[in-house]
């Protein structure tokens, strides 16, 4: 799968986001080592701190389907070019980094931008 397809899936699922408080919908699509993809959107709560980001929702679905290694994640928000993951999501993504690494793909002005999770979270905590 190429990264444009991942972004398309992230864009599609962002339409399901539940973001009545921030009005900031986000969609994410993870590509697992198996080759399968899993999508997730953010969903907020009246108790704001309980909000779950799109990335963690997508990772959770991948895990619930038996995946343990993630090769890439694409993130899309209609509100923002280049919506990179928050710190908490970077730590969660790093936990499931595949042996080949984990690419973080975002949309930017002139197409797609690709960072590695190691660039976005240097010296992340691992056991
Ligand atoms: N959000 C995500 O889902 N992913 C990100 O990468 C950035 C932030 C969500 C959380 C919250 O629902 C809204 O965007 C505004 O922070």
XYZ file of N, CA, C and O and ligand atoms in Angstrom:
524
model
N 0.846 -1.209 0.000
C 0.000 0.000 0.000
C 0.872 1.247 0.000
O 1.861 1.311 0.717
N 0.522 2.200 -0.832
C 1.304 3.438 -0.795
C 0.705 4.407 0.226
O -0.421 4.253 0.672
N 1.503 5.393 0.553
C 1.110 6.279 1.649
C -0.082 7.164 1.292
O -0.809 7.608 2.173
N -0.288 7.420 -0.008
C -1.455 8.228 -0.389
C -2.757 7.514 -0.026
O -3.724 8.142 0.406
N -2.766 6.195 -0.184
C -3.968 5.435 0.193
C -4.201 5.498 1.701
O -5.337 5.560 2.162
N -3.109 5.454 2.460
C -3.246 5.560 3.926
C -3.849 6.909 4.302
O -4.727 6.992 5.161
N -3.358 7.967 3.675
C -3.891 9.315 3.952
C -5.370 9.376 3.573
O -6.185 9.952 4.306
N -5.733 8.770 2.456
C -7.142 8.780 2.013
C -8.034 8.121 3.062
O -9.109 8.606 3.382
N -7.557 6.985 3.604
C -8.343 6.292 4.634
C -8.441 7.139 5.897
O -9.485 7.172 6.555
N -7.344 7.824 6.240
C -7.367 8.695 7.425
C -8.357 9.840 7.213
O -9.110 10.209 8.117
N -8.363 10.377 6.004
C -9.295 11.470 5.687
C -10.739 10.976 5.800
O -11.595 11.644 6.381
N -10.987 9.791 5.268
C -12.340 9.228 5.285
C -12.837 9.055 6.728
O -13.953 9.456 7.063
N -12.001 8.475 7.581
C -12.458 8.195 8.949
C -12.537 9.473 9.784
O -13.275 9.516 10.780
N -11.830 10.523 9.384
C -11.925 11.794 10.139
C -13.360 12.328 10.108
O -13.768 13.085 10.990
N -14.143 11.889 9.110
C -15.539 12.334 9.015
C -16.383 11.735 10.138
O -17.494 12.191 10.403
N -15.879 10.682 10.781
C -16.610 10.051 11.892
C -16.190 10.601 13.250
O -16.727 10.188 14.286
N -15.220 11.499 13.269
C -14.720 12.011 14.555
C -15.862 12.600 15.381
O -16.789 13.214 14.832
N -15.752 12.394 16.684
C -16.697 13.016 17.620
C -15.922 14.100 18.352
O -15.177 13.816 19.300
N -16.044 15.330 17.848
C -15.240 16.430 18.394
C -16.099 17.680 18.595
O -15.801 18.748 18.053
N -17.183 17.543 19.399
C -18.089 18.690 19.564
C -17.466 19.825 20.380
O -17.927 20.959 20.289
N -16.441 19.529 21.171
C -15.858 20.550 22.056
C -14.746 21.319 21.354
O -14.732 22.544 21.324
N -13.813 20.597 20.757
C -12.686 21.272 20.090
C -13.016 21.662 18.655
O -12.347 22.517 18.086
N -14.003 20.988 18.071
C -14.275 21.160 16.626
C -13.010 20.883 15.803
O -12.744 21.547 14.799
N -12.260 19.904 16.262
C -11.002 19.559 15.583
C -11.023 18.063 15.260
O -10.493 17.233 16.011
N -11.686 17.684 14.175
C -11.742 16.259 13.821
C -10.400 15.761 13.311
O -9.672 16.504 12.627
N -10.083 14.535 13.669
C -8.832 13.913 13.219
C -9.124 12.464 12.835
O -9.956 11.801 13.473
N -8.468 11.986 11.800
C -8.539 10.574 11.419
C -7.133 10.010 11.323
O -6.190 10.728 10.973
N -7.008 8.740 11.645
C -5.704 8.078 11.538
C -5.889 6.708 10.916
O -6.924 6.057 11.110
N -4.885 6.287 10.157
C -4.912 4.936 9.588
C -3.543 4.315 9.806
O -2.528 4.880 9.374
N -3.507 3.189 10.515
C -2.233 2.511 10.747
C -2.076 1.344 9.774
O -3.043 0.663 9.431
N -0.863 1.180 9.324
C -0.496 0.033 8.486
C 0.312 -0.923 9.363
O 1.391 -0.567 9.853
N -0.263 -2.114 9.586
C 0.412 -3.096 10.433
C 1.413 -3.897 9.597
O 1.347 -3.903 8.361
N 2.311 -4.571 10.286
C 3.312 -5.392 9.587
C 2.651 -6.459 8.712
O 3.175 -6.850 7.677
N 1.459 -6.907 9.112
C 0.710 -7.926 8.349
C 0.267 -7.414 6.985
O -0.163 -8.192 6.142
N 0.303 -6.096 6.800
C -0.194 -5.499 5.560
C -1.623 -4.975 5.699
O -2.112 -4.269 4.826
N -2.276 -5.338 6.811
C -3.644 -4.842 7.022
C -3.617 -3.424 7.581
O -2.641 -3.018 8.227
N -4.705 -2.704 7.351
C -4.806 -1.344 7.870
C -5.984 -1.235 8.830
O -6.960 -1.983 8.726
N -5.859 -0.281 9.756
C -6.885 -0.069 10.778
C -7.056 1.430 10.964
O -6.056 2.159 11.063
N -8.304 1.865 11.014
C -8.546 3.300 11.135
C -9.105 3.652 12.509
O -9.650 2.799 13.221
N -8.982 4.922 12.850
C -9.561 5.431 14.096
C -9.733 6.935 13.989
O -9.043 7.598 13.210
N -10.688 7.453 14.752
C -10.887 8.909 14.797
C -10.861 9.333 16.259
O -10.955 8.494 17.161
N -10.718 10.632 16.486
C -10.762 11.092 17.873
C -12.197 11.091 18.379
O -13.161 11.259 17.612
N -12.343 10.850 19.662
C -13.668 10.997 20.285
C -13.500 11.651 21.650
O -12.702 11.234 22.469
N -14.257 12.728 21.804
C -14.100 13.583 22.980
C -15.143 13.250 24.036
O -16.007 12.394 23.833
N -15.024 13.941 25.161
C -15.930 13.692 26.269
C -16.197 15.009 26.996
O -15.313 15.880 27.029
N -17.372 15.116 27.614
C -17.703 16.301 28.401
C -16.668 16.516 29.502
O -16.396 17.649 29.907
N -16.090 15.439 29.995
C -14.950 15.522 30.907
C -13.696 15.515 30.020
O -13.192 14.456 29.637
N -13.247 16.697 29.627
C -12.325 16.864 28.499
C -11.116 15.925 28.501
O -10.682 15.447 27.465
N -10.586 15.680 29.691
C -9.350 14.887 29.785
C -9.517 13.445 29.325
O -8.522 12.741 29.141
N -10.744 13.003 29.159
C -10.981 11.619 28.729
C -10.914 11.445 27.215
O -11.057 10.337 26.694
N -10.699 12.533 26.515
C -10.602 12.487 25.054
C -9.579 11.460 24.587
O -8.492 11.340 25.162
N -9.959 10.726 23.552
C -9.028 9.777 22.929
C -8.687 10.290 21.531
O -9.580 10.592 20.741
N -7.393 10.366 21.246
C -6.941 10.835 19.933
C -7.172 9.762 18.865
O -7.232 8.561 19.162
N -7.234 10.225 17.626
C -7.436 9.327 16.488
C -6.344 8.247 16.422
O -6.632 7.068 16.156
N -5.117 8.639 16.674
C -3.997 7.691 16.554
C -4.143 6.544 17.552
O -3.960 5.377 17.213
N -4.478 6.911 18.803
C -4.598 5.844 19.814
C -5.810 4.965 19.561
O -5.786 3.770 19.847
N -6.864 5.545 19.014
C -8.032 4.751 18.651
C -7.657 3.735 17.563
O -8.001 2.544 17.651
N -6.920 4.188 16.553
C -6.515 3.290 15.457
C -5.562 2.207 15.965
O -5.685 1.028 15.599
N -4.622 2.590 16.820
C -3.685 1.596 17.375
C -4.457 0.558 18.193
O -4.213 -0.651 18.083
N -5.419 1.016 18.982
C -6.197 0.087 19.805
C -6.942 -0.936 18.953
O -7.006 -2.124 19.299
N -7.480 -0.494 17.838
C -8.193 -1.423 16.946
C -7.219 -2.428 16.341
O -7.525 -3.623 16.233
N -6.037 -1.953 15.968
C -5.019 -2.875 15.433
C -4.663 -3.933 16.481
O -4.608 -5.133 16.177
N -4.460 -3.490 17.711
C -4.091 -4.422 18.782
C -5.219 -5.439 19.020
O -4.972 -6.638 19.181
N -6.456 -4.957 18.999
C -7.613 -5.841 19.228
C -7.791 -6.848 18.099
O -8.526 -7.837 18.241
N -7.135 -6.597 16.979
C -7.161 -7.546 15.857
C -5.909 -8.409 15.804
O -5.628 -9.043 14.778
N -5.165 -8.393 16.881
C -4.021 -9.300 16.989
C -2.702 -8.738 16.509
O -1.679 -9.419 16.573
N -2.682 -7.503 16.040
C -1.433 -6.919 15.545
C -0.541 -6.519 16.726
O -1.036 -6.140 17.786
N 0.758 -6.572 16.493
C 1.709 -6.117 17.516
C 2.788 -5.207 16.951
O 3.539 -4.597 17.697
N 2.858 -5.144 15.628
C 3.899 -4.330 14.983
C 3.236 -3.390 13.989
O 2.458 -3.838 13.134
N 3.596 -2.136 14.093
C 3.020 -1.130 13.189
C 4.123 -0.523 12.341
O 5.181 -0.123 12.851
N 3.856 -0.501 11.063
C 4.859 -0.041 10.093
C 4.717 1.458 9.799
O 5.705 2.137 9.564
N 3.474 1.942 9.802
C 3.241 3.353 9.460
C 1.899 3.807 10.001
O 1.009 2.990 10.255
N 1.785 5.121 10.178
C 0.483 5.708 10.520
C 0.320 6.997 9.724
O 1.265 7.785 9.606
N -0.855 7.174 9.144
C -1.178 8.425 8.464
C -2.199 9.169 9.304
O -3.092 8.557 9.902
N -2.028 10.473 9.370
C -2.899 11.311 10.209
C -3.443 12.445 9.355
O -2.697 13.071 8.588
N -4.738 12.709 9.518
C -5.374 13.765 8.720
C -6.337 14.563 9.578
O -7.126 13.996 10.342
N -6.265 15.878 9.467
C -7.312 16.737 10.014
C -7.683 17.773 8.960
O -6.780 18.378 8.357
N -8.978 17.984 8.739
C -9.369 19.011 7.766
C -8.986 20.407 8.239
O -8.933 21.340 7.447
N -8.682 20.550 9.540
C -8.401 21.878 10.110
C -6.960 22.313 9.971
O -6.626 23.453 10.273
N -6.093 21.417 9.605
C -4.673 21.719 9.751
C -3.834 20.952 8.754
O -4.038 19.758 8.543
N -2.888 21.639 8.141
C -1.869 20.933 7.366
C -0.964 20.239 8.377
O -0.724 20.782 9.440
N -0.479 19.089 8.023
C 0.612 18.496 8.783
C 0.286 18.315 10.286
O 0.962 18.869 11.150
N -0.783 17.573 10.550
C -1.212 17.332 11.936
C -0.381 16.193 12.519
O -0.652 15.019 12.287
N 0.654 16.548 13.243
C 1.554 15.536 13.815
C 1.019 15.073 15.176
O 0.313 15.820 15.850
N 1.334 13.848 15.586
C 0.739 13.302 16.812
C 1.199 14.002 18.090
O 2.333 14.466 18.183
N 0.296 14.032 19.073
C 0.633 14.610 20.382
C 1.659 13.718 21.085
O 1.933 12.584 20.668
N 2.204 14.219 22.159
C 3.250 13.483 22.876
C 2.798 12.115 23.352
O 3.529 11.122 23.234
N 1.570 12.047 23.914
C 1.069 10.763 24.426
C 0.965 9.748 23.290
O 1.350 8.578 23.434
N 0.462 10.190 22.138
C 0.314 9.262 21.004
C 1.679 8.832 20.467
O 1.837 7.695 20.006
N 2.662 9.714 20.529
C 4.011 9.323 20.082
C 4.537 8.174 20.938
O 5.126 7.211 20.443
N 4.296 8.270 22.236
C 4.762 7.209 23.143
C 4.024 5.898 22.850
O 4.623 4.817 22.849
N 2.720 5.984 22.590
C 1.924 4.778 22.292
C 2.370 4.173 20.958
O 2.548 2.946 20.850
N 2.597 5.004 19.971
C 3.061 4.487 18.668
C 4.419 3.813 18.808
O 4.664 2.738 18.237
N 5.309 4.427 19.591
C 6.664 3.881 19.750
C 6.638 2.465 20.336
O 7.484 1.626 20.009
N 5.649 2.204 21.169
C 5.526 0.877 21.803
C 5.399 -0.231 20.750
O 5.843 -1.353 20.970
N 4.779 0.108 19.615
C 4.463 -0.911 18.611
C 5.257 -0.733 17.323
O 4.878 -1.261 16.271
N 6.359 -0.037 17.419
C 7.225 0.191 16.244
C 7.680 -1.144 15.651
O 8.113 -2.044 16.364
N 7.563 -1.274 14.337
C 7.990 -2.524 13.689
C 9.512 -2.580 13.624
O 10.194 -1.581 13.866
N 10.029 -3.741 13.267
C 11.481 -3.900 13.187
C 12.089 -2.960 12.138
O 13.252 -2.589 12.222
N 11.291 -2.608 11.137
C 11.758 -1.665 10.092
C 11.501 -0.217 10.488
O 11.763 0.694 9.704
N 10.975 -0.002 11.674
C 10.657 1.359 12.112
C 9.189 1.670 11.923
O 8.382 0.772 11.611
N 8.835 2.914 12.155
C 7.431 3.331 12.038
C 7.413 4.735 11.417
O 7.956 5.681 11.995
N 6.823 4.823 10.247
C 6.724 6.114 9.561
C 5.444 6.829 9.969
O 4.377 6.205 10.065
N 5.570 8.118 10.207
C 4.422 8.955 10.549
C 4.182 9.893 9.371
O 5.039 10.716 9.034
N 3.025 9.724 8.742
C 2.742 10.420 7.487
C 1.670 11.475 7.721
O 0.614 11.185 8.291
N 1.956 12.692 7.288
C 0.975 13.771 7.418
C 0.860 14.488 6.080
O 1.759 14.404 5.243
N -0.246 15.182 5.958
C -0.456 15.945 4.728
C 0.173 17.319 4.904
O 0.095 17.901 5.980
N 0.819 17.822 3.867
C 1.370 19.180 3.953
C 1.090 19.922 2.652
O 0.448 19.378 1.751
N 1.547 21.139 2.551
C 1.219 21.982 1.388
C 1.487 21.305 0.059
O 0.663 21.338 -0.837
N 2.661 20.688 -0.051
C 3.033 20.145 -1.353
C 2.983 18.621 -1.380
O 3.811 17.977 -1.997
N 2.020 18.032 -0.678
C 1.860 16.580 -0.747
C 1.900 15.954 0.635
O 1.262 16.436 1.557
N 2.668 14.881 0.759
C 2.730 14.223 2.061
C 4.119 14.393 2.668
O 5.114 14.536 1.958
N 4.163 14.437 3.977
C 5.431 14.537 4.695
C 5.600 13.262 5.522
O 4.639 12.774 6.112
N 6.786 12.733 5.558
C 7.042 11.498 6.305
C 8.142 11.740 7.334
O 9.231 12.203 6.995
N 7.815 11.452 8.600
C 8.802 11.470 9.678
C 8.887 10.052 10.233
O 7.906 9.315 10.185
N 10.002 9.696 10.825
C 10.025 8.441 11.574
C 9.597 8.737 13.013
O 9.749 9.868 13.496
N 9.093 7.705 13.682
C 8.717 7.897 15.088
C 9.965 8.223 15.917
O 9.886 8.979 16.897
N 11.117 7.724 15.511
C 12.352 8.034 16.252
C 12.711 9.520 16.155
O 13.262 10.090 17.094
N 12.367 10.125 15.016
C 12.588 11.586 14.892
C 11.634 12.352 15.795
O 12.008 13.355 16.406
N 10.383 11.872 15.854
C 9.360 12.607 16.607
C 9.443 12.348 18.100
O 8.946 13.165 18.894
N 10.025 11.204 18.471
C 10.149 10.889 19.906
C 11.538 10.330 20.187
O 11.706 9.131 20.426
N 12.547 11.185 20.176
C 13.889 10.696 20.489
C 13.979 10.287 21.962
O 13.340 10.916 22.810
N 14.688 9.237 22.225
C 14.898 8.767 23.609
C 13.583 8.444 24.315
O 13.437 8.688 25.503
N 12.595 7.918 23.576
C 11.323 7.548 24.193
C 11.519 6.435 25.228
O 12.495 5.676 25.162
N 10.605 6.339 26.166
C 10.724 5.355 27.248
C 10.372 3.958 26.738
O 9.321 3.758 26.137
N 11.269 2.995 26.970
C 10.985 1.595 26.622
C 11.460 0.697 27.758
O 12.439 1.018 28.438
N 10.775 -0.408 27.953
C 11.211 -1.395 28.951
C 11.872 -2.562 28.250
O 11.562 -2.854 27.108
N -6.142 15.092 18.370
C -5.970 13.903 17.731
O -6.898 13.092 17.643
N -4.754 13.634 17.191
C -3.728 14.533 17.120
O -2.676 14.217 16.555
C -3.869 15.860 17.719
C -5.070 16.054 18.567
C -7.481 15.423 18.869
C -7.678 15.450 20.340
C -8.843 16.408 20.471
O -10.060 15.704 20.274
C -8.681 17.370 19.322
O -7.818 16.721 18.400
C -8.091 18.719 19.709
O -6.950 18.568 20.464
